[in-house]
Coordinates of C-alpha atoms in Angstrom, one line a residue:
X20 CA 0.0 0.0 0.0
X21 CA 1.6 3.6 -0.9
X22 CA 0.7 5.6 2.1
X23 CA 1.2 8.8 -0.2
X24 CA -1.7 7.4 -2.3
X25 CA -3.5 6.6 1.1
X26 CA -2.9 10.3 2.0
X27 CA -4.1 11.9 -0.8
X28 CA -7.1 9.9 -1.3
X29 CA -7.9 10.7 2.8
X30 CA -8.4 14.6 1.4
X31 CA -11.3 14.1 -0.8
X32 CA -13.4 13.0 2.1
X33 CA -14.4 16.8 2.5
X34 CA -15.8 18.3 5.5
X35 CA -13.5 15.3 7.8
X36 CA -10.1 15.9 9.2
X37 CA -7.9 13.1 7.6
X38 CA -6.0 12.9 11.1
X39 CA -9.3 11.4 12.2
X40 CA -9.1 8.6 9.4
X41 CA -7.5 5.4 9.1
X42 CA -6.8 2.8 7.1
X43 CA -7.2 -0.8 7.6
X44 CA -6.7 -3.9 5.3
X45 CA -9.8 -5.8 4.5
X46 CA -10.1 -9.3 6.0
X47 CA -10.1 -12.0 2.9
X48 CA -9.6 -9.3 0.4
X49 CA -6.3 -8.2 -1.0
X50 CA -5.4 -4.9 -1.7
X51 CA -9.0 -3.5 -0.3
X52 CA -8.5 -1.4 2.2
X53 CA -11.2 0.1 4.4
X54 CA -11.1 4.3 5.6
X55 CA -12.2 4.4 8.9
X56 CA -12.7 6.8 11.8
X57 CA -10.0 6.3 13.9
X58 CA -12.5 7.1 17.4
X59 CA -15.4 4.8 16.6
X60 CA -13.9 3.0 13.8
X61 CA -17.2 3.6 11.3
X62 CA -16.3 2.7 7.9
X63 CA -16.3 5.7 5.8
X64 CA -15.2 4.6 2.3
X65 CA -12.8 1.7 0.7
X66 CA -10.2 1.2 -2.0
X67 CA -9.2 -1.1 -3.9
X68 CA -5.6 -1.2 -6.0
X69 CA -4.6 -2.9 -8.8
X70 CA -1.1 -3.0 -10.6
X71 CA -2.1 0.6 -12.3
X72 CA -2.3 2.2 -8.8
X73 CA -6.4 2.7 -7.7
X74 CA -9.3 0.9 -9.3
X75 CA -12.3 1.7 -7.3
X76 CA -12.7 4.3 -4.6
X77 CA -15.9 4.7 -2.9
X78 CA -17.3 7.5 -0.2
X79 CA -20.1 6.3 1.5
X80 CA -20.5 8.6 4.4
X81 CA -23.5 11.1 5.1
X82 CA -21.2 13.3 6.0
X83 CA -20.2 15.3 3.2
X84 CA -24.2 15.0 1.5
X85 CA -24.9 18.5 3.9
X86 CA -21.5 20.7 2.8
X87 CA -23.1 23.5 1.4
X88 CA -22.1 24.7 -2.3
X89 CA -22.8 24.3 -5.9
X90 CA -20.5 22.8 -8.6
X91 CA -21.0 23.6 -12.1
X92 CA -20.2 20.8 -15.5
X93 CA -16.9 22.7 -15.7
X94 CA -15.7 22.7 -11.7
X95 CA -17.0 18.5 -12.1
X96 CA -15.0 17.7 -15.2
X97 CA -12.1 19.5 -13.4
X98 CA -12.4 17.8 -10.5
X99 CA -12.3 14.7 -12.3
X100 CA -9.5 15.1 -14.6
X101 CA -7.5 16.4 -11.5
X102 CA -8.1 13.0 -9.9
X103 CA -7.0 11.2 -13.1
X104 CA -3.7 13.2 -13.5
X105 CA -2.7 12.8 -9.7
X106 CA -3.1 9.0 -9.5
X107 CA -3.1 7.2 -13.0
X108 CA 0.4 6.6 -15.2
X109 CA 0.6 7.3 -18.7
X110 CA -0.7 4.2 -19.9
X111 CA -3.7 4.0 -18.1
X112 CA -4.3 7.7 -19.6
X113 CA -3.3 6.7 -23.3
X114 CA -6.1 7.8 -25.8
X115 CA -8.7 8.7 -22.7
X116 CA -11.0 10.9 -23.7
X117 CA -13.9 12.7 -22.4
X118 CA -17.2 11.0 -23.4
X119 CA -20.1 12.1 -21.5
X120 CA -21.7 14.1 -18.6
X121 CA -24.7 13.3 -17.0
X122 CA -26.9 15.4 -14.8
X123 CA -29.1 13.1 -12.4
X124 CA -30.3 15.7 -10.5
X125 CA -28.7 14.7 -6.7
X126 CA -25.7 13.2 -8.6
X127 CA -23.6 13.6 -11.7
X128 CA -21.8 11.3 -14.3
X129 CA -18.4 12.3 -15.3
X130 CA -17.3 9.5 -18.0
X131 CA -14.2 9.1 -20.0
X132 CA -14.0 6.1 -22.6
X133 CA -11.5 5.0 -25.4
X134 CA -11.4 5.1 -29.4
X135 CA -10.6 1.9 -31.4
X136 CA -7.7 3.6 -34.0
X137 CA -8.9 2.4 -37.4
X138 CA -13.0 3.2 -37.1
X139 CA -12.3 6.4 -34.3
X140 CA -15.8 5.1 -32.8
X141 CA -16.4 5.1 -29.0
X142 CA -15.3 1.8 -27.0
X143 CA -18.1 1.7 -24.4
X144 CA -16.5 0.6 -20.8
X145 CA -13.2 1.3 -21.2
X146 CA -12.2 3.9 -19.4
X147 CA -12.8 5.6 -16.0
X148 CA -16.6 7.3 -14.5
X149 CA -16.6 9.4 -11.2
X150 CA -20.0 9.7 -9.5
X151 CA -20.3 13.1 -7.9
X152 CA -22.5 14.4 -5.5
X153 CA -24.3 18.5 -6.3
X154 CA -21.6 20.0 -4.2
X155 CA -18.9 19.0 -6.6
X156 CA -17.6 16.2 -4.1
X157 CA -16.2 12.6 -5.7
X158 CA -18.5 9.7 -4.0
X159 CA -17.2 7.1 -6.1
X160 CA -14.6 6.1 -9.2
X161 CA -14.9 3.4 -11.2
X162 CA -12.5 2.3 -13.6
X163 CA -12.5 -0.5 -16.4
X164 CA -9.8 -2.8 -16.6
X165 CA -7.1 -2.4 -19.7
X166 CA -6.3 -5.0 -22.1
X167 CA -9.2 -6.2 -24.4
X168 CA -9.9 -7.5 -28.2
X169 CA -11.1 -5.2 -30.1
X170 CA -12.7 -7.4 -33.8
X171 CA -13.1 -6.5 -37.0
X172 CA -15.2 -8.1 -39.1
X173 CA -13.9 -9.6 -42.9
X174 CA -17.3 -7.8 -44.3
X175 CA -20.6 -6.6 -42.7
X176 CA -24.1 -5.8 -44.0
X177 CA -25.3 -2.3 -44.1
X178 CA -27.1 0.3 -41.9
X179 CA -29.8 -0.1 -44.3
X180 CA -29.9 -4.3 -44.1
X181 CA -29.7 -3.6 -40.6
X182 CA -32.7 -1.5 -40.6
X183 CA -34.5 -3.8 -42.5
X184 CA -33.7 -7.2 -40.2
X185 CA -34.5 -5.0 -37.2
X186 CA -37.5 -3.1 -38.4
X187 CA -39.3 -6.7 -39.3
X188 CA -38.9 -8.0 -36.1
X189 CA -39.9 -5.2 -33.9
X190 CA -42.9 -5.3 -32.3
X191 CA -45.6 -2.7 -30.9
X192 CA -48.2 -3.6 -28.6
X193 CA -51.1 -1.5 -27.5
X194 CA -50.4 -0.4 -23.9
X195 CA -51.6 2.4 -21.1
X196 CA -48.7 4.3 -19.9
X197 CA -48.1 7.3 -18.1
X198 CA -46.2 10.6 -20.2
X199 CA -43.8 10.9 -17.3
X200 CA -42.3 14.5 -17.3
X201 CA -39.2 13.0 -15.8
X202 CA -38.7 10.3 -18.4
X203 CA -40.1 12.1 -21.6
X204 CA -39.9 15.4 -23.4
X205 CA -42.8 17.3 -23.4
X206 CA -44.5 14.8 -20.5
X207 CA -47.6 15.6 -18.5
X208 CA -47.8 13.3 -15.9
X209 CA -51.4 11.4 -17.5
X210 CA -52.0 8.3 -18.5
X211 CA -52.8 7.8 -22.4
X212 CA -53.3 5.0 -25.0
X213 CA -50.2 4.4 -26.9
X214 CA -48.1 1.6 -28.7
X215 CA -45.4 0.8 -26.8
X216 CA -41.5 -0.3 -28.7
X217 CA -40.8 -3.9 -27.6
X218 CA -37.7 -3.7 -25.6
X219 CA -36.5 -7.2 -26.4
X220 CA -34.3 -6.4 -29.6
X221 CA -31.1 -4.9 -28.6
X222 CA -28.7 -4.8 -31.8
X223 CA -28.2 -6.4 -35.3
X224 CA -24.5 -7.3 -35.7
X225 CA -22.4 -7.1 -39.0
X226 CA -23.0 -10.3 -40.0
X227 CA -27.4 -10.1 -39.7
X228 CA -28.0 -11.9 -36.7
X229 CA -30.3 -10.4 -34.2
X230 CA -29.4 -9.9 -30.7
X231 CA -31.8 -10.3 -27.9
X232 CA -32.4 -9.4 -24.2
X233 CA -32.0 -13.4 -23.1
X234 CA -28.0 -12.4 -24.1
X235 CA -29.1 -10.7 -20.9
X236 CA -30.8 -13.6 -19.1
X237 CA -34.0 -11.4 -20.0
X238 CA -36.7 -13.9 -21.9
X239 CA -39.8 -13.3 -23.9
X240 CA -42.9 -13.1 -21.4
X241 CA -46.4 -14.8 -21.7
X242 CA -49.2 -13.6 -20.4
X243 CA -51.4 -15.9 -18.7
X244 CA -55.3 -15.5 -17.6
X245 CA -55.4 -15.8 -13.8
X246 CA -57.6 -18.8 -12.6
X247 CA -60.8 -18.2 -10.7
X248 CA -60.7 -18.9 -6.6
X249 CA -64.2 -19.3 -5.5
X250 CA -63.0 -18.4 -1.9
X251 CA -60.4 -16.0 -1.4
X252 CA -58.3 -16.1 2.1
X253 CA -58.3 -13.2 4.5
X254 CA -54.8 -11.2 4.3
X255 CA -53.8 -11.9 7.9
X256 CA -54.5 -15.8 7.2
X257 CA -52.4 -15.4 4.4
X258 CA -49.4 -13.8 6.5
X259 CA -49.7 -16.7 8.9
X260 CA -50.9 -14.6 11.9
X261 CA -53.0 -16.8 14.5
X262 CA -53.8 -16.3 17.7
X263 CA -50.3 -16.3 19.4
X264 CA -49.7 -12.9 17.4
X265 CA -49.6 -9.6 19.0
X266 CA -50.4 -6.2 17.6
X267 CA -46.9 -4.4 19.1
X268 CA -47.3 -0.7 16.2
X269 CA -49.4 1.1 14.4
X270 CA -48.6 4.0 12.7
X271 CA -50.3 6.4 9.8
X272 CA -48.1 8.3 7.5
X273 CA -50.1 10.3 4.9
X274 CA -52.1 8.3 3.0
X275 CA -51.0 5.4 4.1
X276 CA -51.2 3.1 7.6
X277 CA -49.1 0.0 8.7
X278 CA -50.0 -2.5 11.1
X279 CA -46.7 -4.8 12.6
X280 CA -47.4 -8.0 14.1
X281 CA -45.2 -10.7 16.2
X282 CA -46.1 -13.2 18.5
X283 CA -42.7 -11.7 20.9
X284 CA -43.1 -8.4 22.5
X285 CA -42.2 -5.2 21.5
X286 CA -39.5 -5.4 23.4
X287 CA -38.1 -8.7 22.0
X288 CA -37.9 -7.2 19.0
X289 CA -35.1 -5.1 20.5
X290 CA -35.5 -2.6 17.3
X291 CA -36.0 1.4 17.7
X292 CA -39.8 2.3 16.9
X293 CA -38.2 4.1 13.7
X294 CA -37.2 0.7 12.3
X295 CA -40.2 -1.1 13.7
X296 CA -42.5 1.6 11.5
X297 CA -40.0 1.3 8.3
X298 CA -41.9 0.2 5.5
X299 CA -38.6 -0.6 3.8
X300 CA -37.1 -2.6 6.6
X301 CA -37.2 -6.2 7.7
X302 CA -37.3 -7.4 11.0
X303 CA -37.0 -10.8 11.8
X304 CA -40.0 -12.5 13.6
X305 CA -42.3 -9.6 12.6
X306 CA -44.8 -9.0 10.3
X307 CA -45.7 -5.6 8.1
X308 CA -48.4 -5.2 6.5
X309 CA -49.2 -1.8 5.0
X310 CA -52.5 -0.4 3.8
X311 CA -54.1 2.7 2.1
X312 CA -56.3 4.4 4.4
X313 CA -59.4 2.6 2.4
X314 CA -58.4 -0.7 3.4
X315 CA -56.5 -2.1 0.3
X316 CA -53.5 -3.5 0.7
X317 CA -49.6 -1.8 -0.6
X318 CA -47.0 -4.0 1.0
X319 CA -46.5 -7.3 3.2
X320 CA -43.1 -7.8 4.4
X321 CA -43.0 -11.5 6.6
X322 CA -40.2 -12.5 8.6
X323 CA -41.2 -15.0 10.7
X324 CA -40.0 -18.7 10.0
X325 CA -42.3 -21.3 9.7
X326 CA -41.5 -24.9 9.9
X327 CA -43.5 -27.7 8.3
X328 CA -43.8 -31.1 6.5
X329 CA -46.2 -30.6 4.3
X330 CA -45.1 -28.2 1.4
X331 CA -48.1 -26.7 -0.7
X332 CA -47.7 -27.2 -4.8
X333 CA -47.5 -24.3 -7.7
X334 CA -51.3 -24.3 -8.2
X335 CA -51.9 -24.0 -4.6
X336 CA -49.2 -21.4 -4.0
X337 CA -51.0 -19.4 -7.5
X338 CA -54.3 -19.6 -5.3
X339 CA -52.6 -18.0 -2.6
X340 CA -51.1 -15.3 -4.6
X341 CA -54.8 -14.3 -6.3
X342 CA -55.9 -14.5 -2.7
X343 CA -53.4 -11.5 -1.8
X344 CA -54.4 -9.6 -4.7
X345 CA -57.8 -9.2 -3.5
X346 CA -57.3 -7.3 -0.4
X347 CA -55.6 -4.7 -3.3
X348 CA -58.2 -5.2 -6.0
X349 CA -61.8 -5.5 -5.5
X350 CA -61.7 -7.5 -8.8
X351 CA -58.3 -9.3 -9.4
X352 CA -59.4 -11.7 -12.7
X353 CA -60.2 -8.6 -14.7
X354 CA -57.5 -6.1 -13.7
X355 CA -54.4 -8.6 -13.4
X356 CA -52.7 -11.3 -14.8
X357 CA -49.8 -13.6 -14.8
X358 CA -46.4 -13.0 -16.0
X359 CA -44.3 -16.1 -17.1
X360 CA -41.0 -16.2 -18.9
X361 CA -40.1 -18.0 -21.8
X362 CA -37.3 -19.7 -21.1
X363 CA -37.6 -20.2 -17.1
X364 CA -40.2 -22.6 -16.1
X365 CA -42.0 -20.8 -13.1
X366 CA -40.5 -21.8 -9.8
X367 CA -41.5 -25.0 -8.5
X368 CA -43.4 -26.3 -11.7
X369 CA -40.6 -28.6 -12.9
X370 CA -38.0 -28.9 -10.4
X371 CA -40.5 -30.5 -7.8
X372 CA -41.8 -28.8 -5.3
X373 CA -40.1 -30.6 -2.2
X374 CA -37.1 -28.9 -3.5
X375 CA -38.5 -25.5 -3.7
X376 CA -38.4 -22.8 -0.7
X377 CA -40.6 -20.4 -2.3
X378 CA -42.7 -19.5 -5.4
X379 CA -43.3 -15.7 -6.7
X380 CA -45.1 -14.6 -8.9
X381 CA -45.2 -11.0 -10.6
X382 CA -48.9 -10.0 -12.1
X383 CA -49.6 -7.4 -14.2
X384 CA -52.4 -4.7 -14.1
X385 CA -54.8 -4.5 -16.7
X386 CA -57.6 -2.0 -18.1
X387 CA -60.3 -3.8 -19.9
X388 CA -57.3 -6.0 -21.3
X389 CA -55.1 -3.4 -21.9
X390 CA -51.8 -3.8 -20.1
X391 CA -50.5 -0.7 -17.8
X392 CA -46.9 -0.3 -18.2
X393 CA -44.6 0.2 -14.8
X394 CA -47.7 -1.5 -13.0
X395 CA -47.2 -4.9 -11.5
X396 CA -47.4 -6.7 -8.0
X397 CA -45.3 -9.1 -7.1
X398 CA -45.6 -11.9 -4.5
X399 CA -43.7 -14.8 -2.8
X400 CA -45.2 -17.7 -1.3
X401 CA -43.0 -19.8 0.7
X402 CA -43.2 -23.4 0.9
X403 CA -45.5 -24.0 3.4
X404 CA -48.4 -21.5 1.7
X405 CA -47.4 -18.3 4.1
X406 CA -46.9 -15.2 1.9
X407 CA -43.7 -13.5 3.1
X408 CA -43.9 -10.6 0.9
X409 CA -45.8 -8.3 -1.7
X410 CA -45.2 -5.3 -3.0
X411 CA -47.7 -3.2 -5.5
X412 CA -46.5 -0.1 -7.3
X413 CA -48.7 2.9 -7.1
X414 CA -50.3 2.9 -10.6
X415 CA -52.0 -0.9 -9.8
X416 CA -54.2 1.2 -7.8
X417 CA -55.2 3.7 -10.1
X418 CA -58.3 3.9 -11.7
X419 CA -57.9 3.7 -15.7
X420 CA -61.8 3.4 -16.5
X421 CA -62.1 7.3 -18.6
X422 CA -58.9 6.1 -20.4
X423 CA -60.4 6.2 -24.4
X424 CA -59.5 3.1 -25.8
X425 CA -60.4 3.6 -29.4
X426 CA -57.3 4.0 -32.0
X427 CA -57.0 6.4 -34.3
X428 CA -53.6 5.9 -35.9
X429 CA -53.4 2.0 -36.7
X430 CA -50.9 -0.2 -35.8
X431 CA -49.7 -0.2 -39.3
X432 CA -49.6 3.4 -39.6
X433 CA -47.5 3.6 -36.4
X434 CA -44.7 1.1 -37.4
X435 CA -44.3 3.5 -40.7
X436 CA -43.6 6.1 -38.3
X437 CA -41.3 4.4 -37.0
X438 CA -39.8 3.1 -39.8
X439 CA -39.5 6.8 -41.3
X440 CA -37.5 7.9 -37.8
X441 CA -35.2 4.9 -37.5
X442 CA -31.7 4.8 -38.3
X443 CA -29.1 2.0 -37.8
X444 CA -25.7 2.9 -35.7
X445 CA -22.8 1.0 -36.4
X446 CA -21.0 0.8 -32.6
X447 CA -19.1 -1.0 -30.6
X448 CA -20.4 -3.7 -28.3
X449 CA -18.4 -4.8 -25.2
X450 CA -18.7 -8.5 -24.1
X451 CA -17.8 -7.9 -20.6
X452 CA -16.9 -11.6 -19.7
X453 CA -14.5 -12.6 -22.8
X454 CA -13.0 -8.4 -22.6
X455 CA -13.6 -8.6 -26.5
X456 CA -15.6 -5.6 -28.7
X457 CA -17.4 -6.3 -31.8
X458 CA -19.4 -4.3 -34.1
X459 CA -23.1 -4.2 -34.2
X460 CA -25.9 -1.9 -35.4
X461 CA -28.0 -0.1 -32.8
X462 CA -31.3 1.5 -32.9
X463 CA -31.4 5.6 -32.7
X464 CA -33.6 8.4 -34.3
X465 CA -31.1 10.9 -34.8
X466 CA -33.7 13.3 -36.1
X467 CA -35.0 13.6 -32.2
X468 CA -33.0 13.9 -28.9
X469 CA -34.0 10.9 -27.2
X470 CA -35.1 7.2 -28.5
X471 CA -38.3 6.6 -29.0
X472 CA -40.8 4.5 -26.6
X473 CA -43.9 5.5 -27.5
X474 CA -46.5 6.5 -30.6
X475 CA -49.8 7.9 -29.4
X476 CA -52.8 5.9 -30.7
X477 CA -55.0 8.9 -30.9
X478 CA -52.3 11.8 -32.9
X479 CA -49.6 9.9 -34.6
X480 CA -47.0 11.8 -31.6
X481 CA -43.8 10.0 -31.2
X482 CA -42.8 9.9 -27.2
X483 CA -39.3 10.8 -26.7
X484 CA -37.1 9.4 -23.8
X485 CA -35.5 12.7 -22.7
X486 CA -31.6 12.9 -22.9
X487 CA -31.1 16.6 -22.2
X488 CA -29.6 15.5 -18.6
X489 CA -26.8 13.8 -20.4
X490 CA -23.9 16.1 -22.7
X491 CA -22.3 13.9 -24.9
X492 CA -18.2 14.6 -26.1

């Protein structure tokens, strides 16, 4: 370890005396060091170094989120640079360029990549990104490793093959989704009838072939129509409280109330009443169950464990799950259904279900058999039929009913549109496991400033992902 490396690095923890700070030597990991305060010995931050000097350095103290101050793009990209020039070696810095700067609101991207020399296109991953916080402060540097195959391909089809491959396999489906002003340009925050861009094409490389998410362990989903109960279980039966179970908080925030259960005492729990109440937090041998102030239910979060010989099968865990989505839905069969992937049986149908632990399940909400994007519950059912935990977003909740479901723009006319806008990009795709780049077409509209998602069923208007947070070099 190079204590004048140690040194320097103890000065960007701004706002903290480096006298107070220490450094100590991960157990089981070599040349990972942990920055401490000496007094309590709190960790602070680590490092890690490699044979080119640091390789990750992360802040993770609250401490320097209250300094007060502002840092512009330029003081950031300074900062930056001045971290690269203090600590890396000329090779490291060979051909390093800045790429982009990203804006995220509570934290900015600084990112430097590489250029391949015969093509001068952009090497994705191959250089260094700093994560800073508003104030201009580092919280974290990442940097790729060196040494990687960069191919060329013997011959490669055009942009305008590409397009074609690309543009015959897309897919748009009819969807509700919300115009999120944070997500697109010109968003209002309502929920309208569009057709959605299928996600699952990612690239056309120089030879033809397609390229899917399931490069990504990402599948193909089916949609399956949820089964009918004829009696549905209460929610608390489906948690697994009896009568052994105590009532030890309650506590309404907003809109909102949560109940916690445990068959120990409050004080058992040996937990602050700030974690008891944390909707985000698990504590063991208690249950959580949080409701809107109507009764329906948001989250179930179940850490007790329950011990038994009999194990429930698939079907009967399913029945369970429906169960749960009626204390959120007064009408579960119509307004959800059941996601499945492709490729991955679901848990527990094929591998037995004495071998399984748990089932989950992920259901979709639906408007008069419209799927709502970003809207989906998701469930686990352990083994022995107790739910441990659901979670619904916000929008399953919503009521969609004045949404106008009529199409004025046909599904035809909307994959023109599309057609018209789309270009193919020939870039370079990093295989992060073999270290190895090769070419491939990607999608982009270059006469926008975003991709598209979206085309409204009603006008023909393209929605555009907003990238006017990121600069690009």
């Amino acid at each position: 370890m190079n204590d004048l490396i140690i040194e320097q690095l103890k000065s960007y923890f701004k706002g903290i005396d480096p006298a107070e700070l220490k450094i100590e030597q991960m157990e089981y990991e070599e040349n990972v060091y942990d920055i401490l305060f000496e007094e309590w010995g709190e960790s602070v931050g680590s490092v890690r170094f490699d044979e080119l000097g640091i390789a990750e350095f992360f802040i993770y103290t609250d401490e320097i989120d209250t300094l007060p101050g502002k840092a512009s793009k330029f003081d950031m990209i300074m900062q930056a640079e001045g971290f690269i020039d203090r600590f890396y070696n000329k090779e490291f810095k060979n051909g390093l360029y800045l790429s982009a700067y990203i804006d995220l609101g509570e934290y900015h991207i600084v990112l430097y990549n590489r250029k391949d020399e015969r093509l001068d296109k952009e090497l994705p991953d191959s250089g260094i990104s700093f994560t800073m916080l508003s104030n201009g402060l580092i919280s974290a540097v990442e940097r790729e490793k060196l040494g990687y195959d960069i191919h060329y391909p013997d011959q490669s089809i055009t942009s305008n093959q590409a397009k074609e491959i690309y543009y015959n396999q897309l897919q748009l489906e009819p969807v509700i989704a919300k115009y999120a002003k944070d997500t697109y340009l010109y968003g209002d925050n309502c929920y309208h009838y569009v057709y959605e861009l299928e996600d699952h094409i990612i690239e056309v490389d120089t030879a033809g072939n397609i390229h899917t998410t399931e490069v990504l362990g990402i599948g193909r989903s089916i949609i399956d129509k949820l089964p009918n109960v004829t009696n549905y279980t209460d929610i608390y039966t489906l948690a697994g409280l009896t009568e052994e179970h105590m009532k030890v908080a309650e506590v309404k925030k907003g809109n909102q109330r949560m109940e916690v259960w445990s068959r120990l005492p409050k004080e058992s729990l040996r937990v602050s009443d700030e974690d008891l109440t944390d909707d985000e937090l698990d504590i063991p041998e208690a249950i959580k169950l949080v409701f809107y102030n109507d009764g329906r239910l948001i989250k179930l979060m179940g850490q007790e464990y329950h011990q038994s010989d009999d194990v429930i099968s698939y079907e009967e865990a399913l029945n369970r799950a429906i169960s749960l989505l009626a204390a959120i839905s007064i009408q579960p069969l119509n307004h959800f259904r059941l996601q499945k992937n492709l490729q991955l049986p679901a848990l527990g149908e094929d591998d037995g279900a004495a071998e399984v632990d748990s089932y989950f399940f992920t259901f979709i909400r639906y408007e008069r058999g419209v799927r709502v994007t970003d809207a989906t519950v998701t469930v686990e059912v352990d083994a022995t039929g107790i739910v441990k935990h659901a979670d619904a977003d916000p929008e399953v909740l919503n009521d969609f009913s004045n949404i106008d479901l009529h199409e004025e723009v046909s599904l035809s006319e909307a994959r023109k549109m599309i057609k018209e806008a789309l270009f193919m990009d020939l870039s370079w795709v990093k295989d992060h496991h073999a270290q190895r780049y090769t070419l491939s077409y990607l999608p982009s509209y270059p006469m926008t400033t975003g991709h598209i998602k979206m085309i409204h069923t009603k006008t023909g208007e393209p929605w555009v992902i907003d990238t006017s947070c990121m600069d690009q070099y």
